[in-house]
């Protein structure tokens, strides 16, 4: 295989993980509108800092005040995202020139299309002033790009035939259900973040004001506002959103835990057993982090780690599914 393609794939995956981390930090530090325009910042390619630049920014955006710290967070996120776009174009070049047989071409084409859509969502996130549906879509787009690039790595680095010995009889539907449950939990986490709902549910294991929980309030949608920064939904709706996220977290841990345990106890292959063990350890750590965040009143760094652990769980779960799906394909042949 072309070594340049391997390096490009690995770097792209690493940059994507950085973009996901920077996006999470941007949300957590309330820097989503650090730059009120797109793709620049107050009309500049960098954050304005000279007297003339600040004057020009004030004239162009009279309702905004330059906050250098937030603006730089947002711009660094954009720089990394733009770099990722260029890297994916490089991957598409390799795919279309048919220089890579190990990775399905449609996977790279889908990745390129998604990068274009993600760029559009990034623009709308700013121009629509952090509309929660757009913010959550942007978050899911980032996770999906990470998943697709991880799949590229799986195809490149998973040694053929090595793990295709006495495959465990794992129900295919269990693997698929587990992935769906995890994706829904990530989406719920994104919905919590997009609506600034985390601090509205304190106390463990349930919210202190649980009597305010209402299924009906969940249908109170954040629409029709000029600006959505810091959230616009009423307290009880945000509490309910957060509580649903917690309940589904339990469902996620149980579902993925059962799946991983089934693989662990029914497989004799080291690669599968190690992956399943890693998934179980990740689930326990993620559950602990969630509880710690609430106990410590939502510190940014631990919350950021919680976000990144969700990305890691997605990658590990996807790899476990990939191994099992690959086995099933080989068996059928």
Coordinates of N, CA and C in Angstrom, one line a residue, residues 107-269:
X107 N -16.4 4.8 0.8 CA -16.2 5.3 2.1 C -15.5 6.6 2.1
X108 N -14.5 6.8 1.2 CA -13.8 8.1 1.0 C -14.7 9.1 0.4
X109 N -15.5 8.7 -0.6 CA -16.4 9.7 -1.2 C -17.5 10.2 -0.2
X110 N -18.0 9.3 0.6 CA -18.9 9.7 1.7 C -18.3 10.6 2.6
X111 N -17.0 10.4 3.0 CA -16.3 11.3 3.9 C -16.1 12.7 3.3
X112 N -15.8 12.7 2.0 CA -15.7 14.0 1.3 C -17.0 14.8 1.3
X113 N -18.1 14.1 1.0 CA -19.4 14.8 1.0 C -19.8 15.3 2.4
X114 N -19.4 14.5 3.4 CA -19.7 14.9 4.8 C -18.9 16.1 5.2
X115 N -17.7 16.2 4.7 CA -16.8 17.3 5.0 C -17.5 18.6 4.5
X116 N -18.0 18.5 3.3 CA -18.7 19.7 2.7 C -19.9 20.1 3.5
X117 N -20.7 19.1 3.9 CA -21.8 19.4 4.7 C -21.5 19.9 6.1
X118 N -20.4 19.4 6.7 CA -19.9 19.9 8.0 C -19.5 21.3 7.9
X119 N -18.8 21.7 6.8 CA -18.4 23.1 6.6 C -19.6 24.0 6.6
X120 N -20.7 23.6 5.9 CA -21.9 24.4 5.8 C -22.6 24.5 7.2
X121 N -22.6 23.4 8.0 CA -23.1 23.4 9.3 C -22.3 24.4 10.2
X122 N -21.0 24.3 10.0 CA -20.1 25.2 10.8 C -20.5 26.7 10.5
X123 N -20.7 27.0 9.3 CA -21.2 28.4 8.9 C -22.5 28.7 9.6
X124 N -23.5 27.8 9.5 CA -24.8 28.0 10.0 C -24.8 28.1 11.5
X125 N -23.9 27.4 12.2 CA -23.8 27.5 13.6 C -23.5 29.0 14.1
X126 N -22.7 29.7 13.3 CA -22.4 31.1 13.6 C -23.5 32.0 13.1
X127 N -23.9 31.8 11.9 CA -24.9 32.8 11.3 C -26.3 32.6 11.9
X128 N -26.6 31.5 12.4 CA -27.9 31.3 13.1 C -27.7 31.3 14.6
X129 N -26.6 31.9 15.1 CA -26.4 32.2 16.5 C -26.7 31.0 17.4
X130 N -26.0 29.9 17.1 CA -26.0 28.7 17.9 C -27.3 28.1 18.1
X131 N -28.1 28.0 17.0 CA -29.4 27.3 17.0 C -29.1 25.9 17.4
X132 N -29.8 25.4 18.4 CA -29.4 24.0 19.0 C -29.5 22.9 18.0
X133 N -30.4 22.9 17.1 CA -30.5 21.8 16.1 C -29.3 21.8 15.2
X134 N -28.8 23.0 14.8 CA -27.6 23.1 14.0 C -26.4 22.7 14.8
X135 N -26.3 23.2 16.1 CA -25.2 22.8 16.9 C -25.1 21.3 17.1
X136 N -26.2 20.7 17.4 CA -26.2 19.2 17.6 C -25.8 18.5 16.3
X137 N -26.3 19.0 15.2 CA -26.0 18.4 13.9 C -24.5 18.5 13.6
X138 N -23.9 19.7 13.9 CA -22.5 19.9 13.7 C -21.7 19.0 14.6
X139 N -22.1 18.7 15.8 CA -21.4 17.8 16.7 C -21.5 16.4 16.1
X140 N -22.7 16.0 15.7 CA -22.8 14.6 15.2 C -22.0 14.5 13.9
X141 N -22.0 15.5 13.1 CA -21.2 15.5 11.9 C -19.7 15.2 12.2
X142 N -19.2 15.9 13.2 CA -17.8 15.7 13.6 C -17.6 14.3 14.1
X143 N -18.5 13.7 14.8 CA -18.3 12.3 15.3 C -18.4 11.3 14.1
X144 N -19.3 11.7 13.2 CA -19.4 10.8 12.0 C -18.1 10.8 11.1
X145 N -17.5 12.0 11.0 CA -16.3 12.1 10.2 C -15.2 11.3 10.9
X146 N -15.2 11.4 12.3 CA -14.2 10.6 13.0 C -14.4 9.1 12.8
X147 N -15.7 8.7 12.8 CA -16.0 7.3 12.6 C -15.6 6.8 11.2
X148 N -15.8 7.6 10.2 CA -15.5 7.2 8.8 C -13.9 7.1 8.6
X149 N -13.2 8.1 9.2 CA -11.8 8.0 9.1 C -11.2 6.8 10.0
X150 N -11.9 6.5 11.1 CA -11.5 5.4 11.9 C -11.6 4.1 11.0
X151 N -12.7 4.1 10.3 CA -13.0 2.9 9.4 C -11.9 2.8 8.4
X152 N -11.4 3.9 7.9 CA -10.2 3.9 6.9 C -9.1 3.2 7.6
X153 N -8.8 3.6 8.9 CA -7.7 3.0 9.6 C -7.9 1.5 9.9
X154 N -9.1 1.1 10.1 CA -9.4 -0.3 10.4 C -9.1 -1.1 9.2
X155 N -9.5 -0.7 8.0 CA -9.2 -1.4 6.8 C -7.7 -1.5 6.5
X156 N -7.0 -0.4 6.8 CA -5.6 -0.4 6.5 C -4.7 -1.3 7.5
X157 N -5.1 -1.2 8.8 CA -4.2 -1.8 9.8 C -4.6 -3.1 10.4
X158 N -5.9 -3.5 10.2 CA -6.3 -4.8 10.7 C -5.7 -5.9 9.9
X159 N -4.9 -6.7 10.4 CA -4.2 -7.8 9.6 C -5.2 -8.8 9.2
X160 N -5.2 -9.0 7.9 CA -6.2 -10.0 7.3 C -5.9 -11.4 7.8
X161 N -7.0 -12.1 8.0 CA -7.1 -13.5 8.4 C -6.6 -13.7 9.9
X162 N -5.9 -12.8 10.5 CA -5.3 -13.0 11.8 C -6.4 -13.3 12.8
X163 N -7.5 -12.6 12.7 CA -8.6 -12.7 13.7 C -9.7 -13.6 13.2
X164 N -9.5 -14.2 12.0 CA -10.6 -15.0 11.4 C -10.5 -16.5 11.8
X165 N -10.3 -16.8 13.1 CA -10.2 -18.2 13.5 C -11.3 -18.4 14.5
X166 N -12.1 -19.4 14.3 CA -13.2 -19.8 15.2 C -14.0 -18.6 15.7
X167 N -14.7 -17.9 14.8 CA -15.4 -16.7 15.2 C -16.5 -17.0 16.2
X168 N -16.7 -16.1 17.2 CA -17.7 -16.3 18.2 C -19.1 -16.1 17.6
X169 N -20.0 -16.9 18.1 CA -21.4 -16.7 17.6 C -22.1 -15.6 18.2
X170 N -21.7 -14.4 17.7 CA -22.3 -13.1 18.3 C -23.5 -12.7 17.4
X171 N -24.7 -12.6 17.9 CA -25.8 -12.1 17.1 C -25.5 -10.8 16.4
X172 N -25.7 -10.7 15.1 CA -25.4 -9.5 14.4 C -26.3 -8.4 14.9
X173 N -27.5 -8.7 15.2 CA -28.5 -7.7 15.6 C -28.0 -7.0 16.9
X174 N -27.4 -7.8 17.8 CA -26.9 -7.2 19.1 C -25.8 -6.2 18.8
X175 N -25.0 -6.4 17.9 CA -23.9 -5.4 17.5 C -24.5 -4.2 17.0
X176 N -25.5 -4.3 16.1 CA -26.1 -3.2 15.4 C -26.9 -2.4 16.5
X177 N -27.7 -3.1 17.3 CA -28.4 -2.4 18.4 C -27.5 -1.6 19.3
X178 N -26.4 -2.2 19.6 CA -25.4 -1.5 20.5 C -24.9 -0.2 19.9
X179 N -24.6 -0.3 18.7 CA -24.1 1.0 18.0 C -25.2 2.0 17.9
X180 N -26.4 1.6 17.6 CA -27.5 2.6 17.6 C -27.7 3.2 18.9
X181 N -27.7 2.4 20.0 CA -27.9 2.9 21.3 C -26.8 4.0 21.7
X182 N -25.6 3.7 21.3 CA -24.5 4.6 21.6 C -24.6 5.9 20.8
X183 N -25.0 5.8 19.6 CA -25.1 7.0 18.8 C -26.2 7.9 19.3
X184 N -27.3 7.3 19.8 CA -28.4 8.0 20.4 C -27.9 8.7 21.7
X185 N -27.1 8.1 22.4 CA -26.6 8.7 23.7 C -25.7 9.9 23.3
X186 N -24.9 9.7 22.3 CA -24.0 10.8 21.9 C -24.9 12.0 21.4
X187 N -26.0 11.7 20.7 CA -26.9 12.8 20.2 C -27.5 13.4 21.4
X188 N -27.9 12.7 22.4 CA -28.5 13.3 23.6 C -27.5 14.1 24.4
X189 N -26.3 13.7 24.4 CA -25.3 14.5 25.0 C -25.1 15.8 24.3
X190 N -25.1 15.7 22.9 CA -25.0 16.9 22.1 C -26.2 17.9 22.3
X191 N -27.4 17.3 22.5 CA -28.6 18.1 22.8 C -28.5 18.8 24.1
X192 N -28.0 18.1 25.1 CA -27.7 18.7 26.4 C -26.8 19.9 26.3
X193 N -25.7 19.7 25.6 CA -24.7 20.8 25.4 C -25.3 21.9 24.6
X194 N -26.0 21.6 23.5 CA -26.5 22.7 22.6 C -27.6 23.6 23.3
X195 N -28.2 23.0 24.3 CA -29.2 23.8 25.1 C -28.8 24.3 26.4
X196 N -27.4 24.1 26.7 CA -26.8 24.5 28.0 C -27.6 23.9 29.1
X197 N -27.9 22.6 29.0 CA -28.8 22.0 30.0 C -28.1 21.3 31.1
X198 N -26.7 21.2 31.0 CA -26.0 20.4 32.0 C -26.2 20.9 33.5
X199 N -26.1 22.3 33.7 CA -26.2 22.7 35.1 C -27.6 22.7 35.7
X200 N -28.6 22.4 34.9 CA -30.0 22.4 35.3 C -30.4 21.1 36.0
X201 N -29.5 20.1 36.1 CA -29.8 18.8 36.7 C -28.6 18.5 37.6
X202 N -28.7 18.9 38.9 CA -27.7 18.6 39.9 C -28.2 17.5 40.8
X203 N -27.3 16.9 41.5 CA -27.7 15.8 42.4 C -27.5 14.5 41.7
X204 N -27.2 13.5 42.5 CA -27.0 12.1 42.0 C -27.8 11.1 42.8
X205 N -28.3 10.1 42.1 CA -28.3 9.8 40.7 C -29.3 10.5 39.9
X206 N -30.3 11.1 40.5 CA -31.3 11.9 39.8 C -31.2 13.3 40.2
X207 N -31.9 14.2 39.4 CA -31.9 15.6 39.6 C -32.6 16.0 41.0
X208 N -32.1 17.0 41.6 CA -32.6 17.5 42.9 C -34.1 17.9 42.7
X209 N -34.4 18.6 41.6 CA -35.7 19.0 41.3 C -36.5 18.1 40.4
X210 N -36.4 16.8 40.6 CA -36.9 15.8 39.7 C -38.4 16.0 39.5
X211 N -39.1 16.6 40.5 CA -40.5 16.8 40.4 C -40.9 17.7 39.2
X212 N -39.9 18.4 38.7 CA -40.1 19.3 37.6 C -40.0 18.6 36.2
X213 N -39.6 17.3 36.3 CA -39.4 16.5 35.1 C -40.8 16.4 34.4
X214 N -40.8 16.6 33.1 CA -42.0 16.4 32.3 C -41.7 16.0 30.9
X215 N -42.3 14.9 30.5 CA -42.2 14.4 29.1 C -42.7 15.4 28.2
X216 N -43.8 16.1 28.5 CA -44.4 17.1 27.7 C -43.4 18.3 27.4
X217 N -42.6 18.6 28.4 CA -41.7 19.8 28.3 C -40.6 19.5 27.3
X218 N -40.3 18.2 27.0 CA -39.3 17.8 26.1 C -39.6 18.2 24.7
X219 N -40.9 18.5 24.4 CA -41.4 18.9 23.1 C -41.4 20.4 23.0
X220 N -40.9 21.1 24.0 CA -40.7 22.6 23.9 C -39.4 22.8 23.2
X221 N -39.5 23.1 21.9 CA -38.4 23.2 21.0 C -37.8 24.6 21.0
X222 N -36.4 24.7 20.9 CA -35.8 26.0 20.8 C -35.8 26.6 19.4
X223 N -36.8 27.3 19.1 CA -37.0 27.9 17.7 C -37.5 29.3 17.8
X224 N -37.3 30.0 16.8 CA -37.9 31.4 16.7 C -37.2 32.5 17.4
X225 N -36.0 32.2 17.9 CA -35.2 33.2 18.6 C -34.1 33.8 17.8
X226 N -33.7 35.0 18.1 CA -32.6 35.7 17.4 C -31.3 35.2 17.8
X227 N -31.1 34.8 19.1 CA -29.9 34.4 19.6 C -30.1 33.2 20.6
X228 N -29.3 32.1 20.5 CA -29.5 31.0 21.3 C -28.4 30.8 22.3
X229 N -27.5 31.7 22.4 CA -26.3 31.6 23.3 C -26.8 31.5 24.7
X230 N -26.3 30.5 25.5 CA -26.6 30.3 26.9 C -28.0 29.6 27.0
X231 N -28.7 29.3 25.9 CA -29.9 28.6 26.0 C -31.1 29.4 26.1
X232 N -32.2 29.0 25.6 CA -33.5 29.7 25.6 C -34.7 28.9 26.2
X233 N -34.5 27.6 26.4 CA -35.5 26.8 26.9 C -35.7 27.0 28.4
X234 N -37.0 26.8 28.9 CA -37.2 27.0 30.3 C -36.5 26.0 31.2
X235 N -36.4 26.2 32.4 CA -35.6 25.4 33.4 C -36.1 23.9 33.3
X236 N -37.4 23.7 33.4 CA -37.9 22.4 33.5 C -37.6 21.6 32.2
X237 N -37.6 22.2 31.1 CA -37.3 21.5 29.8 C -35.8 21.1 29.8
X238 N -34.9 22.0 30.3 CA -33.5 21.6 30.3 C -33.2 20.5 31.3
X239 N -33.9 20.6 32.4 CA -33.8 19.6 33.4 C -34.2 18.2 32.9
X240 N -35.3 18.2 32.2 CA -35.8 17.0 31.6 C -34.9 16.4 30.5
X241 N -34.3 17.3 29.7 CA -33.4 16.9 28.7 C -32.2 16.2 29.3
X242 N -31.6 16.8 30.4 CA -30.5 16.3 31.1 C -30.9 14.9 31.7
X243 N -32.0 14.8 32.3 CA -32.4 13.6 33.0 C -32.6 12.4 31.9
X244 N -33.1 12.7 30.8 CA -33.2 11.7 29.7 C -31.8 11.2 29.3
X245 N -30.9 12.2 29.2 CA -29.5 11.8 28.9 C -28.9 10.8 30.0
X246 N -29.2 11.1 31.2 CA -28.7 10.2 32.3 C -29.4 8.8 32.2
X247 N -30.7 8.8 32.0 CA -31.4 7.5 31.9 C -30.9 6.7 30.7
X248 N -30.7 7.3 29.6 CA -30.2 6.6 28.4 C -28.7 6.2 28.6
X249 N -28.0 6.9 29.5 CA -26.6 6.5 29.8 C -26.6 5.1 30.4
X250 N -27.6 4.9 31.3 CA -27.7 3.6 31.9 C -28.0 2.5 30.9
X251 N -29.0 2.8 30.0 CA -29.3 1.9 28.9 C -28.1 1.6 28.1
X252 N -27.3 2.6 27.8 CA -26.1 2.5 26.9 C -25.1 1.6 27.6
X253 N -24.8 1.8 28.9 CA -23.8 1.0 29.6 C -24.3 -0.4 29.7
X254 N -25.5 -0.7 29.9 CA -26.0 -2.0 30.0 C -26.0 -2.7 28.6
X255 N -26.4 -2.0 27.6 CA -26.5 -2.7 26.3 C -25.1 -3.0 25.7
X256 N -24.2 -2.0 25.8 CA -22.8 -2.2 25.3 C -22.0 -3.1 26.2
X257 N -22.3 -3.0 27.5 CA -21.7 -3.9 28.4 C -22.0 -5.4 28.2
X258 N -23.3 -5.7 27.9 CA -23.7 -7.0 27.6 C -23.1 -7.5 26.3
X259 N -23.1 -6.6 25.3 CA -22.5 -6.9 24.0 C -21.0 -7.3 24.2
X260 N -20.3 -6.4 24.9 CA -18.8 -6.6 25.1 C -18.5 -7.9 25.9
X261 N -19.3 -8.1 26.9 CA -19.2 -9.3 27.8 C -19.4 -10.6 27.0
X262 N -20.4 -10.5 26.1 CA -20.8 -11.7 25.3 C -19.6 -12.0 24.4
X263 N -19.0 -11.0 23.8 CA -17.8 -11.2 22.9 C -16.6 -11.7 23.7
X264 N -16.4 -11.1 24.9 CA -15.3 -11.5 25.7 C -15.4 -13.0 26.2
X265 N -16.5 -13.4 26.5 CA -16.7 -14.8 27.0 C -16.9 -15.8 26.0
X266 N -17.2 -15.4 24.7 CA -17.4 -16.4 23.7 C -16.4 -16.4 22.6
X267 N -15.3 -15.7 22.8 CA -14.2 -15.6 21.8 C -12.9 -16.1 22.4
X268 N -12.1 -16.8 21.6 CA -10.8 -17.3 22.0 C -9.7 -16.4 21.4
X269 N -10.1 -15.5 20.6 CA -9.2 -14.7 19.9 C -8.8 -13.4 20.6

